[in-house]
mmCIF file with all atom_site columns, C-alpha atoms in Angstrom:
data_model
loop_
_atom_site.group_PDB
_atom_site.id
_atom_site.type_symbol
_atom_site.label_atom_id
_atom_site.label_alt_id
_atom_site.label_comp_id
_atom_site.label_asym_id
_atom_site.label_entity_id
_atom_site.label_seq_id
_atom_site.pdbx_PDB_ins_code
_atom_site.Cartn_x
_atom_site.Cartn_y
_atom_site.Cartn_z
_atom_site.occupancy
_atom_site.B_iso_or_equiv
_atom_site.pdbx_formal_charge
_atom_site.auth_seq_id
_atom_site.auth_comp_id
_atom_site.auth_asym_id
_atom_site.auth_atom_id
_atom_site.pdbx_PDB_model_num
ATOM 1   C CA . THR A 1 1   ? -3.636  9.015   -28.986 1.00 51.00 ? 1   THR A CA 1
ATOM 2   C CA . GLN A 1 2   ? -2.054  12.015  -27.309 1.00 54.00 ? 2   GLN A CA 1
ATOM 3   C CA . LEU A 1 3   ? 1.358   11.126  -25.910 1.00 78.00 ? 3   LEU A CA 1
ATOM 4   C CA . LEU A 1 4   ? 3.498   12.802  -23.320 1.00 87.00 ? 4   LEU A CA 1
ATOM 5   C CA . GLU A 1 5   ? 7.200   12.079  -23.493 1.00 91.00 ? 5   GLU A CA 1
ATOM 6   C CA . GLN A 1 6   ? 9.264   12.573  -20.390 1.00 93.00 ? 6   GLN A CA 1
ATOM 7   C CA . SER A 1 7   ? 13.024  12.792  -20.228 1.00 93.00 ? 7   SER A CA 1
ATOM 8   C CA . PRO A 1 8   ? 15.170  11.558  -18.773 1.00 94.00 ? 8   PRO A CA 1
ATOM 9   C CA . GLN A 1 9   ? 13.526  8.296   -17.760 1.00 91.00 ? 9   GLN A CA 1
ATOM 10  C CA . PHE A 1 10  ? 16.134  7.616   -15.081 1.00 92.00 ? 10  PHE A CA 1
ATOM 11  C CA . LEU A 1 11  ? 18.243  10.066  -13.129 1.00 91.00 ? 11  LEU A CA 1
ATOM 12  C CA . SER A 1 12  ? 20.672  9.450   -10.289 1.00 92.00 ? 12  SER A CA 1
ATOM 13  C CA . ILE A 1 13  ? 22.301  12.453  -8.657  1.00 90.00 ? 13  ILE A CA 1
ATOM 14  C CA . GLN A 1 14  ? 24.055  13.493  -5.462  1.00 90.00 ? 14  GLN A CA 1
ATOM 15  C CA . GLU A 1 15  ? 22.456  15.665  -2.816  1.00 90.00 ? 15  GLU A CA 1
ATOM 16  C CA . GLY A 1 16  ? 23.008  19.330  -3.610  1.00 90.00 ? 16  GLY A CA 1
ATOM 17  C CA . GLU A 1 17  ? 22.879  18.893  -7.387  1.00 91.00 ? 17  GLU A CA 1
ATOM 18  C CA . ASN A 1 18  ? 20.333  20.583  -9.638  1.00 92.00 ? 18  ASN A CA 1
ATOM 19  C CA . LEU A 1 19  ? 18.260  18.784  -12.242 1.00 93.00 ? 19  LEU A CA 1
ATOM 20  C CA . THR A 1 20  ? 15.590  19.388  -14.858 1.00 95.00 ? 20  THR A CA 1
ATOM 21  C CA . VAL A 1 21  ? 12.906  16.982  -16.037 1.00 96.00 ? 21  VAL A CA 1
ATOM 22  C CA . TYR A 1 22  ? 11.141  17.601  -19.334 1.00 96.00 ? 22  TYR A CA 1
ATOM 23  C CA . CYS A 1 23  ? 7.664   16.724  -20.511 1.00 95.00 ? 23  CYS A CA 1
ATOM 24  C CA . ASN A 1 24  ? 6.932   17.149  -24.215 1.00 94.00 ? 24  ASN A CA 1
ATOM 25  C CA . SER A 1 25  ? 4.046   16.540  -26.566 1.00 92.00 ? 25  SER A CA 1
ATOM 26  C CA . SER A 1 26  ? 2.918   17.460  -30.038 1.00 89.00 ? 26  SER A CA 1
ATOM 27  C CA . SER A 1 27  ? -0.537  18.171  -28.604 1.00 87.00 ? 27  SER A CA 1
ATOM 28  C CA . VAL A 1 28  ? -1.837  21.280  -26.901 1.00 88.00 ? 28  VAL A CA 1
ATOM 29  C CA . PHE A 1 29  ? -3.095  20.807  -23.367 1.00 88.00 ? 29  PHE A CA 1
ATOM 30  C CA . SER A 1 30  ? -5.504  23.030  -21.499 1.00 86.00 ? 30  SER A CA 1
ATOM 31  C CA . SER A 1 31  ? -3.554  22.277  -18.343 1.00 87.00 ? 31  SER A CA 1
ATOM 32  C CA . LEU A 1 32  ? -0.716  20.097  -17.179 1.00 91.00 ? 32  LEU A CA 1
ATOM 33  C CA . GLN A 1 33  ? -0.125  18.505  -13.805 1.00 93.00 ? 33  GLN A CA 1
ATOM 34  C CA . TRP A 1 34  ? 3.017   17.216  -12.108 1.00 95.00 ? 34  TRP A CA 1
ATOM 35  C CA . TYR A 1 35  ? 2.837   14.356  -9.616  1.00 95.00 ? 35  TYR A CA 1
ATOM 36  C CA . ARG A 1 36  ? 5.443   12.703  -7.396  1.00 95.00 ? 36  ARG A CA 1
ATOM 37  C CA . GLN A 1 37  ? 5.196   9.029   -6.517  1.00 94.00 ? 37  GLN A CA 1
ATOM 38  C CA . GLU A 1 38  ? 7.194   7.689   -3.592  1.00 91.00 ? 38  GLU A CA 1
ATOM 39  C CA . PRO A 1 39  ? 8.025   3.972   -3.314  1.00 87.00 ? 39  PRO A CA 1
ATOM 40  C CA . GLY A 1 40  ? 4.997   1.908   -2.364  1.00 88.00 ? 40  GLY A CA 1
ATOM 41  C CA . GLU A 1 41  ? 2.619   4.846   -2.645  1.00 92.00 ? 41  GLU A CA 1
ATOM 42  C CA . GLY A 1 42  ? 0.289   6.358   -5.209  1.00 94.00 ? 42  GLY A CA 1
ATOM 43  C CA . PRO A 1 43  ? 1.148   9.559   -7.102  1.00 95.00 ? 43  PRO A CA 1
ATOM 44  C CA . VAL A 1 44  ? 0.493   12.834  -5.280  1.00 94.00 ? 44  VAL A CA 1
ATOM 45  C CA . LEU A 1 45  ? -0.183  16.092  -7.084  1.00 93.00 ? 45  LEU A CA 1
ATOM 46  C CA . LEU A 1 46  ? 2.546   18.729  -6.823  1.00 94.00 ? 46  LEU A CA 1
ATOM 47  C CA . VAL A 1 47  ? 1.215   21.475  -9.091  1.00 93.00 ? 47  VAL A CA 1
ATOM 48  C CA . THR A 1 48  ? -1.128  22.302  -11.955 1.00 91.00 ? 48  THR A CA 1
ATOM 49  C CA . VAL A 1 49  ? -0.106  24.801  -14.649 1.00 92.00 ? 49  VAL A CA 1
ATOM 50  C CA . VAL A 1 50  ? -2.763  26.308  -16.835 1.00 89.00 ? 50  VAL A CA 1
ATOM 51  C CA . THR A 1 51  ? -1.509  29.392  -18.679 1.00 91.00 ? 51  THR A CA 1
ATOM 52  C CA . GLY A 1 52  ? 1.104   29.251  -21.449 1.00 93.00 ? 52  GLY A CA 1
ATOM 53  C CA . GLY A 1 53  ? 4.425   30.556  -20.093 1.00 94.00 ? 53  GLY A CA 1
ATOM 54  C CA . GLU A 1 54  ? 3.289   30.144  -16.494 1.00 95.00 ? 54  GLU A CA 1
ATOM 55  C CA . VAL A 1 55  ? 5.936   29.514  -13.855 1.00 96.00 ? 55  VAL A CA 1
ATOM 56  C CA . LYS A 1 56  ? 5.104   28.109  -10.423 1.00 96.00 ? 56  LYS A CA 1
ATOM 57  C CA . LYS A 1 57  ? 7.415   27.473  -7.498  1.00 95.00 ? 57  LYS A CA 1
ATOM 58  C CA . LEU A 1 58  ? 7.043   24.992  -4.675  1.00 92.00 ? 58  LEU A CA 1
ATOM 59  C CA . LYS A 1 59  ? 9.964   25.131  -2.241  1.00 89.00 ? 59  LYS A CA 1
ATOM 60  C CA . ARG A 1 60  ? 12.951  24.021  -4.357  1.00 89.00 ? 60  ARG A CA 1
ATOM 61  C CA . LEU A 1 61  ? 10.775  22.928  -7.286  1.00 92.00 ? 61  LEU A CA 1
ATOM 62  C CA . THR A 1 62  ? 10.131  25.252  -10.257 1.00 95.00 ? 62  THR A CA 1
ATOM 63  C CA . PHE A 1 63  ? 7.524   24.286  -12.818 1.00 96.00 ? 63  PHE A CA 1
ATOM 64  C CA . GLN A 1 64  ? 7.149   25.935  -16.205 1.00 96.00 ? 64  GLN A CA 1
ATOM 65  C CA . PHE A 1 65  ? 4.449   25.522  -18.831 1.00 95.00 ? 65  PHE A CA 1
ATOM 66  C CA . GLY A 1 66  ? 5.552   26.160  -22.402 1.00 95.00 ? 66  GLY A CA 1
ATOM 67  C CA . ASP A 1 67  ? 4.168   29.185  -24.244 1.00 93.00 ? 67  ASP A CA 1
ATOM 68  C CA . ALA A 1 68  ? 2.360   26.921  -26.707 1.00 93.00 ? 68  ALA A CA 1
ATOM 69  C CA . ARG A 1 69  ? 1.056   24.678  -23.883 1.00 91.00 ? 69  ARG A CA 1
ATOM 70  C CA . LYS A 1 70  ? 2.651   21.600  -25.435 1.00 92.00 ? 70  LYS A CA 1
ATOM 71  C CA . ASP A 1 71  ? 5.500   21.096  -23.001 1.00 94.00 ? 71  ASP A CA 1
ATOM 72  C CA . SER A 1 72  ? 6.555   21.613  -19.432 1.00 96.00 ? 72  SER A CA 1
ATOM 73  C CA . SER A 1 73  ? 9.660   21.388  -17.301 1.00 96.00 ? 73  SER A CA 1
ATOM 74  C CA . LEU A 1 74  ? 10.383  20.735  -13.660 1.00 96.00 ? 74  LEU A CA 1
ATOM 75  C CA . HIS A 1 75  ? 13.604  22.124  -12.221 1.00 95.00 ? 75  HIS A CA 1
ATOM 76  C CA . ILE A 1 76  ? 14.820  21.074  -8.770  1.00 90.00 ? 76  ILE A CA 1
ATOM 77  C CA . THR A 1 77  ? 17.599  23.035  -7.084  1.00 85.00 ? 77  THR A CA 1
ATOM 78  C CA . ALA A 1 78  ? 20.055  21.685  -4.500  1.00 75.00 ? 78  ALA A CA 1
ATOM 79  C CA . ASP A 1 79  ? 18.221  18.412  -4.407  1.00 79.00 ? 79  ASP A CA 1
ATOM 80  C CA . LYS A 1 80  ? 17.781  16.467  -1.213  1.00 80.00 ? 80  LYS A CA 1
ATOM 81  C CA . LYS A 1 81  ? 17.321  12.778  -0.533  1.00 80.00 ? 81  LYS A CA 1
ATOM 82  C CA . ASP A 1 82  ? 13.648  13.285  0.292   1.00 82.00 ? 82  ASP A CA 1
ATOM 83  C CA . ASN A 1 83  ? 12.990  14.163  -3.360  1.00 85.00 ? 83  ASN A CA 1
ATOM 84  C CA . THR A 1 84  ? 13.703  10.583  -4.426  1.00 89.00 ? 84  THR A CA 1
ATOM 85  C CA . GLY A 1 85  ? 10.730  9.190   -6.301  1.00 91.00 ? 85  GLY A CA 1
ATOM 86  C CA . ILE A 1 86  ? 9.009   9.051   -9.655  1.00 93.00 ? 86  ILE A CA 1
ATOM 87  C CA . TYR A 1 87  ? 7.954   12.346  -11.219 1.00 94.00 ? 87  TYR A CA 1
ATOM 88  C CA . LEU A 1 88  ? 4.999   12.135  -13.568 1.00 94.00 ? 88  LEU A CA 1
ATOM 89  C CA . CYS A 1 89  ? 3.531   14.778  -15.797 1.00 94.00 ? 89  CYS A CA 1
ATOM 90  C CA . ALA A 1 90  ? -0.098  14.471  -16.840 1.00 91.00 ? 90  ALA A CA 1
ATOM 91  C CA . GLY A 1 91  ? -1.873  16.406  -19.538 1.00 88.00 ? 91  GLY A CA 1
ATOM 92  C CA . ASP A 1 92  ? -5.508  17.381  -19.507 1.00 80.00 ? 92  ASP A CA 1
ATOM 93  C CA . THR A 1 93  ? -6.818  16.102  -22.842 1.00 67.00 ? 93  THR A CA 1
ATOM 94  C CA . SER A 1 94  ? -10.212 16.070  -24.478 1.00 58.00 ? 94  SER A CA 1
ATOM 95  C CA . GLY A 1 95  ? -12.348 13.039  -23.730 1.00 51.00 ? 95  GLY A CA 1
ATOM 96  C CA . SER A 1 96  ? -12.389 13.415  -19.971 1.00 56.00 ? 96  SER A CA 1
ATOM 97  C CA . ARG A 1 97  ? -9.061  11.892  -19.131 1.00 69.00 ? 97  ARG A CA 1
ATOM 98  C CA . LEU A 1 98  ? -5.581  12.625  -17.869 1.00 78.00 ? 98  LEU A CA 1
ATOM 99  C CA . THR A 1 99  ? -2.789  11.301  -20.053 1.00 83.00 ? 99  THR A CA 1
ATOM 100 C CA . PHE A 1 100 ? 0.339   10.492  -18.074 1.00 87.00 ? 100 PHE A CA 1
ATOM 101 C CA . GLY A 1 101 ? 3.934   10.628  -19.257 1.00 89.00 ? 101 GLY A CA 1
ATOM 102 C CA . GLU A 1 102 ? 6.187   7.624   -18.775 1.00 88.00 ? 102 GLU A CA 1
ATOM 103 C CA . GLY A 1 103 ? 7.679   9.106   -15.627 1.00 91.00 ? 103 GLY A CA 1
ATOM 104 C CA . THR A 1 104 ? 11.179  10.039  -14.489 1.00 93.00 ? 104 THR A CA 1
ATOM 105 C CA . GLN A 1 105 ? 12.677  7.872   -11.760 1.00 92.00 ? 105 GLN A CA 1
ATOM 106 C CA . LEU A 1 106 ? 14.866  10.126  -9.635  1.00 91.00 ? 106 LEU A CA 1
ATOM 107 C CA . THR A 1 107 ? 17.334  8.784   -7.076  1.00 90.00 ? 107 THR A CA 1
ATOM 108 C CA . VAL A 1 108 ? 19.101  11.289  -4.854  1.00 90.00 ? 108 VAL A CA 1
ATOM 109 C CA . ASN A 1 109 ? 22.163  9.840   -3.156  1.00 89.00 ? 109 ASN A CA 1
ATOM 110 C CA . PRO A 1 110 ? 23.536  11.200  0.115   1.00 87.00 ? 110 PRO A CA 1
ATOM 111 C CA . ASP B 2 1   ? -8.728  9.353   7.460   1.00 65.00 ? 1   ASP B CA 1
ATOM 112 C CA . THR B 2 2   ? -7.738  7.862   4.108   1.00 72.00 ? 2   THR B CA 1
ATOM 113 C CA . ALA B 2 3   ? -9.171  9.690   1.097   1.00 92.00 ? 3   ALA B CA 1
ATOM 114 C CA . VAL B 2 4   ? -8.905  6.899   -1.479  1.00 96.00 ? 4   VAL B CA 1
ATOM 115 C CA . SER B 2 5   ? -8.478  3.410   -0.096  1.00 96.00 ? 5   SER B CA 1
ATOM 116 C CA . GLN B 2 6   ? -8.094  0.220   -2.035  1.00 96.00 ? 6   GLN B CA 1
ATOM 117 C CA . THR B 2 7   ? -7.831  -3.368  -0.873  1.00 96.00 ? 7   THR B CA 1
ATOM 118 C CA . PRO B 2 8   ? -5.930  -5.552  -0.862  1.00 97.00 ? 8   PRO B CA 1
ATOM 119 C CA . LYS B 2 9   ? -2.498  -3.907  -1.004  1.00 96.00 ? 9   LYS B CA 1
ATOM 120 C CA . TYR B 2 10  ? -0.862  -7.129  -2.143  1.00 97.00 ? 10  TYR B CA 1
ATOM 121 C CA . LEU B 2 11  ? -2.417  -9.968  -4.100  1.00 97.00 ? 11  LEU B CA 1
ATOM 122 C CA . VAL B 2 12  ? -0.593  -13.117 -5.185  1.00 98.00 ? 12  VAL B CA 1
ATOM 123 C CA . THR B 2 13  ? -2.597  -15.627 -7.153  1.00 97.00 ? 13  THR B CA 1
ATOM 124 C CA . GLN B 2 14  ? -2.285  -18.396 -9.699  1.00 97.00 ? 14  GLN B CA 1
ATOM 125 C CA . MET B 2 15  ? -2.965  -18.155 -13.399 1.00 97.00 ? 15  MET B CA 1
ATOM 126 C CA . GLY B 2 16  ? -6.573  -18.800 -14.290 1.00 97.00 ? 16  GLY B CA 1
ATOM 127 C CA . ASN B 2 17  ? -8.006  -17.542 -11.014 1.00 97.00 ? 17  ASN B CA 1
ATOM 128 C CA . ASP B 2 18  ? -10.587 -14.777 -10.668 1.00 98.00 ? 18  ASP B CA 1
ATOM 129 C CA . LYS B 2 19  ? -9.885  -11.901 -8.265  1.00 97.00 ? 19  LYS B CA 1
ATOM 130 C CA . SER B 2 20  ? -11.341 -8.566  -7.236  1.00 98.00 ? 20  SER B CA 1
ATOM 131 C CA . ILE B 2 21  ? -9.826  -5.310  -6.037  1.00 98.00 ? 21  ILE B CA 1
ATOM 132 C CA . LYS B 2 22  ? -11.994 -2.873  -4.108  1.00 97.00 ? 22  LYS B CA 1
ATOM 133 C CA . CYS B 2 23  ? -11.772 0.911   -4.019  1.00 97.00 ? 23  CYS B CA 1
ATOM 134 C CA . GLU B 2 24  ? -13.575 3.493   -1.952  1.00 97.00 ? 24  GLU B CA 1
ATOM 135 C CA . GLN B 2 25  ? -13.230 7.279   -1.802  1.00 96.00 ? 25  GLN B CA 1
ATOM 136 C CA . ASN B 2 26  ? -14.579 9.548   0.921   1.00 95.00 ? 26  ASN B CA 1
ATOM 137 C CA . LEU B 2 27  ? -13.880 12.834  -0.871  1.00 93.00 ? 27  LEU B CA 1
ATOM 138 C CA . GLY B 2 28  ? -17.317 13.216  -2.415  1.00 92.00 ? 28  GLY B CA 1
ATOM 139 C CA . HIS B 2 29  ? -15.823 13.109  -5.914  1.00 91.00 ? 29  HIS B CA 1
ATOM 140 C CA . ASP B 2 30  ? -17.950 12.304  -8.937  1.00 88.00 ? 30  ASP B CA 1
ATOM 141 C CA . THR B 2 31  ? -15.266 10.626  -11.036 1.00 89.00 ? 31  THR B CA 1
ATOM 142 C CA . MET B 2 32  ? -13.253 7.501   -10.285 1.00 91.00 ? 32  MET B CA 1
ATOM 143 C CA . TYR B 2 33  ? -10.549 5.718   -12.279 1.00 91.00 ? 33  TYR B CA 1
ATOM 144 C CA . TRP B 2 34  ? -8.546  2.549   -12.524 1.00 94.00 ? 34  TRP B CA 1
ATOM 145 C CA . TYR B 2 35  ? -4.948  2.812   -13.704 1.00 93.00 ? 35  TYR B CA 1
ATOM 146 C CA . LYS B 2 36  ? -2.393  0.097   -14.371 1.00 94.00 ? 36  LYS B CA 1
ATOM 147 C CA . GLN B 2 37  ? 1.290   0.730   -13.672 1.00 93.00 ? 37  GLN B CA 1
ATOM 148 C CA . ASP B 2 38  ? 3.611   -1.741  -15.337 1.00 88.00 ? 38  ASP B CA 1
ATOM 149 C CA . SER B 2 39  ? 7.146   -2.730  -14.391 1.00 84.00 ? 39  SER B CA 1
ATOM 150 C CA . LYS B 2 40  ? 8.516   0.293   -16.242 1.00 79.00 ? 40  LYS B CA 1
ATOM 151 C CA . LYS B 2 41  ? 6.349   2.525   -14.020 1.00 80.00 ? 41  LYS B CA 1
ATOM 152 C CA . PHE B 2 42  ? 4.215   3.676   -16.952 1.00 83.00 ? 42  PHE B CA 1
ATOM 153 C CA . LEU B 2 43  ? 0.779   4.672   -15.659 1.00 87.00 ? 43  LEU B CA 1
ATOM 154 C CA . LYS B 2 44  ? -2.008  3.866   -18.088 1.00 88.00 ? 44  LYS B CA 1
ATOM 155 C CA . ILE B 2 45  ? -5.703  4.542   -17.662 1.00 87.00 ? 45  ILE B CA 1
ATOM 156 C CA . MET B 2 46  ? -8.007  1.542   -17.871 1.00 91.00 ? 46  MET B CA 1
ATOM 157 C CA . PHE B 2 47  ? -11.445 2.821   -16.915 1.00 89.00 ? 47  PHE B CA 1
ATOM 158 C CA . SER B 2 48  ? -13.154 5.988   -15.777 1.00 88.00 ? 48  SER B CA 1
ATOM 159 C CA . TYR B 2 49  ? -16.562 6.313   -14.169 1.00 87.00 ? 49  TYR B CA 1
ATOM 160 C CA . ASN B 2 50  ? -18.531 9.479   -13.598 1.00 85.00 ? 50  ASN B CA 1
ATOM 161 C CA . ASN B 2 51  ? -21.455 9.180   -11.189 1.00 82.00 ? 51  ASN B CA 1
ATOM 162 C CA . LYS B 2 52  ? -21.558 5.393   -11.625 1.00 81.00 ? 52  LYS B CA 1
ATOM 163 C CA . GLU B 2 53  ? -21.559 5.695   -15.426 1.00 83.00 ? 53  GLU B CA 1
ATOM 164 C CA . LEU B 2 54  ? -18.698 4.298   -17.487 1.00 84.00 ? 54  LEU B CA 1
ATOM 165 C CA . ILE B 2 55  ? -17.139 7.116   -19.537 1.00 79.00 ? 55  ILE B CA 1
ATOM 166 C CA . ILE B 2 56  ? -13.749 5.697   -20.500 1.00 77.00 ? 56  ILE B CA 1
ATOM 167 C CA . ASN B 2 57  ? -12.971 2.130   -21.412 1.00 77.00 ? 57  ASN B CA 1
ATOM 168 C CA . GLU B 2 58  ? -9.510  1.889   -22.872 1.00 78.00 ? 58  GLU B CA 1
ATOM 169 C CA . THR B 2 59  ? -8.324  -1.112  -24.818 1.00 79.00 ? 59  THR B CA 1
ATOM 170 C CA . VAL B 2 60  ? -8.495  -3.489  -21.907 1.00 88.00 ? 60  VAL B CA 1
ATOM 171 C CA . PRO B 2 61  ? -9.250  -7.224  -22.231 1.00 91.00 ? 61  PRO B CA 1
ATOM 172 C CA . ASN B 2 62  ? -12.855 -7.967  -21.360 1.00 91.00 ? 62  ASN B CA 1
ATOM 173 C CA . ARG B 2 63  ? -11.556 -10.218 -18.581 1.00 95.00 ? 63  ARG B CA 1
ATOM 174 C CA . PHE B 2 64  ? -11.394 -6.927  -16.663 1.00 95.00 ? 64  PHE B CA 1
ATOM 175 C CA . SER B 2 65  ? -14.807 -5.739  -15.500 1.00 94.00 ? 65  SER B CA 1
ATOM 176 C CA . PRO B 2 66  ? -15.271 -2.627  -13.374 1.00 93.00 ? 66  PRO B CA 1
ATOM 177 C CA . LYS B 2 67  ? -18.319 -2.198  -11.196 1.00 93.00 ? 67  LYS B CA 1
ATOM 178 C CA . SER B 2 68  ? -19.515 0.971   -9.513  1.00 93.00 ? 68  SER B CA 1
ATOM 179 C CA . PRO B 2 69  ? -22.337 0.302   -7.026  1.00 92.00 ? 69  PRO B CA 1
ATOM 180 C CA . ASP B 2 70  ? -22.352 3.991   -6.058  1.00 92.00 ? 70  ASP B CA 1
ATOM 181 C CA . LYS B 2 71  ? -20.213 7.010   -6.818  1.00 89.00 ? 71  LYS B CA 1
ATOM 182 C CA . ALA B 2 72  ? -17.959 6.384   -3.794  1.00 94.00 ? 72  ALA B CA 1
ATOM 183 C CA . HIS B 2 73  ? -16.975 2.882   -4.882  1.00 95.00 ? 73  HIS B CA 1
ATOM 184 C CA . LEU B 2 74  ? -15.333 1.452   -7.967  1.00 96.00 ? 74  LEU B CA 1
ATOM 185 C CA . ASN B 2 75  ? -14.315 -2.187  -7.870  1.00 96.00 ? 75  ASN B CA 1
ATOM 186 C CA . LEU B 2 76  ? -12.293 -4.120  -10.416 1.00 97.00 ? 76  LEU B CA 1
ATOM 187 C CA . HIS B 2 77  ? -12.928 -7.783  -11.118 1.00 97.00 ? 77  HIS B CA 1
ATOM 188 C CA . ILE B 2 78  ? -10.467 -9.779  -13.178 1.00 97.00 ? 78  ILE B CA 1
ATOM 189 C CA . ASN B 2 79  ? -11.310 -13.175 -14.650 1.00 97.00 ? 79  ASN B CA 1
ATOM 190 C CA . SER B 2 80  ? -8.897  -15.861 -15.804 1.00 97.00 ? 80  SER B CA 1
ATOM 191 C CA . LEU B 2 81  ? -5.793  -14.088 -14.619 1.00 97.00 ? 81  LEU B CA 1
ATOM 192 C CA . GLU B 2 82  ? -2.716  -14.231 -16.845 1.00 97.00 ? 82  GLU B CA 1
ATOM 193 C CA . LEU B 2 83  ? 0.974   -13.706 -16.107 1.00 96.00 ? 83  LEU B CA 1
ATOM 194 C CA . GLY B 2 84  ? 0.895   -10.427 -18.028 1.00 94.00 ? 84  GLY B CA 1
ATOM 195 C CA . ASP B 2 85  ? -1.690  -9.029  -15.630 1.00 96.00 ? 85  ASP B CA 1
ATOM 196 C CA . SER B 2 86  ? 0.997   -8.701  -12.967 1.00 96.00 ? 86  SER B CA 1
ATOM 197 C CA . ALA B 2 87  ? 1.315   -4.996  -12.213 1.00 96.00 ? 87  ALA B CA 1
ATOM 198 C CA . VAL B 2 88  ? 0.348   -2.371  -9.674  1.00 97.00 ? 88  VAL B CA 1
ATOM 199 C CA . TYR B 2 89  ? -3.258  -1.241  -10.043 1.00 97.00 ? 89  TYR B CA 1
ATOM 200 C CA . PHE B 2 90  ? -4.204  2.208   -8.801  1.00 96.00 ? 90  PHE B CA 1
ATOM 201 C CA . CYS B 2 91  ? -7.620  3.553   -8.055  1.00 96.00 ? 91  CYS B CA 1
ATOM 202 C CA . ALA B 2 92  ? -8.074  7.320   -8.202  1.00 94.00 ? 92  ALA B CA 1
ATOM 203 C CA . SER B 2 93  ? -10.804 9.913   -7.954  1.00 92.00 ? 93  SER B CA 1
ATOM 204 C CA . SER B 2 94  ? -11.262 13.539  -8.963  1.00 88.00 ? 94  SER B CA 1
ATOM 205 C CA . GLN B 2 95  ? -13.826 16.265  -8.435  1.00 82.00 ? 95  GLN B CA 1
ATOM 206 C CA . VAL B 2 96  ? -14.311 16.864  -12.132 1.00 72.00 ? 96  VAL B CA 1
ATOM 207 C CA . SER B 2 97  ? -13.341 14.458  -14.872 1.00 61.00 ? 97  SER B CA 1
ATOM 208 C CA . ARG B 2 98  ? -10.109 16.312  -15.640 1.00 62.00 ? 98  ARG B CA 1
ATOM 209 C CA . GLY B 2 99  ? -9.244  17.739  -12.233 1.00 75.00 ? 99  GLY B CA 1
ATOM 210 C CA . GLU B 2 100 ? -6.566  16.787  -9.758  1.00 85.00 ? 100 GLU B CA 1
ATOM 211 C CA . ALA B 2 101 ? -6.518  13.049  -9.281  1.00 90.00 ? 101 ALA B CA 1
ATOM 212 C CA . PHE B 2 102 ? -6.210  11.567  -5.785  1.00 93.00 ? 102 PHE B CA 1
ATOM 213 C CA . PHE B 2 103 ? -4.698  8.109   -5.845  1.00 95.00 ? 103 PHE B CA 1
ATOM 214 C CA . GLY B 2 104 ? -4.993  5.117   -3.574  1.00 96.00 ? 104 GLY B CA 1
ATOM 215 C CA . GLN B 2 105 ? -1.883  3.302   -2.373  1.00 95.00 ? 105 GLN B CA 1
ATOM 216 C CA . GLY B 2 106 ? -2.083  0.733   -5.122  1.00 96.00 ? 106 GLY B CA 1
ATOM 217 C CA . THR B 2 107 ? -2.619  -3.020  -5.268  1.00 97.00 ? 107 THR B CA 1
ATOM 218 C CA . ARG B 2 108 ? 0.422   -5.024  -6.303  1.00 97.00 ? 108 ARG B CA 1
ATOM 219 C CA . LEU B 2 109 ? -0.945  -8.011  -8.216  1.00 97.00 ? 109 LEU B CA 1
ATOM 220 C CA . THR B 2 110 ? 1.397   -10.912 -8.872  1.00 97.00 ? 110 THR B CA 1
ATOM 221 C CA . VAL B 2 111 ? 0.189   -13.771 -11.028 1.00 97.00 ? 111 VAL B CA 1
ATOM 222 C CA . VAL B 2 112 ? 2.252   -16.955 -10.739 1.00 96.00 ? 112 VAL B CA 1
#
């Protein structure tokens, strides 16, 4: 079984703070996706990274795929309350499935 | 116009009952999934169908039986419900079996 480990599992910060969420595996993925899940909703895709070393930006979110395509990070700058939610990474594995990490529950306090 | 819709949103039932959750997608996707999200928010795949054919069946008790009457629908029937079945169940679909997944709003199942 290919596992994705996310850290931290829980994070509570104040508005304006920066944070980084990590997603690590011992397996190589052909691509990796990041989703955000708001309370009472299903996960929604934020970005897909495909190339080792790739960096993508989405407003205040910066996503990086590791050179070896085994890990990824999500950095959020000057966080705002509307970023509260669960952040999930998902790796594209063989066998026609997405394997999800355990998720990072982020709470941004005013 | 909702892309992936599942019903009901909430389901409270007694142990031993049989219940079904329905899912429909209007995105024209070939692949549909059922995921279970436990109290720790861990999202785990249960089943995957591609064009009405079962392609993934994780280690799920056989009390859970998916049915796909056509590629736009994937329903989940659960027999003899147990307390441990309480969770949020998500339906999802994707264009290719490993592409971006679009999720429904989830069905919060509570077994009492």
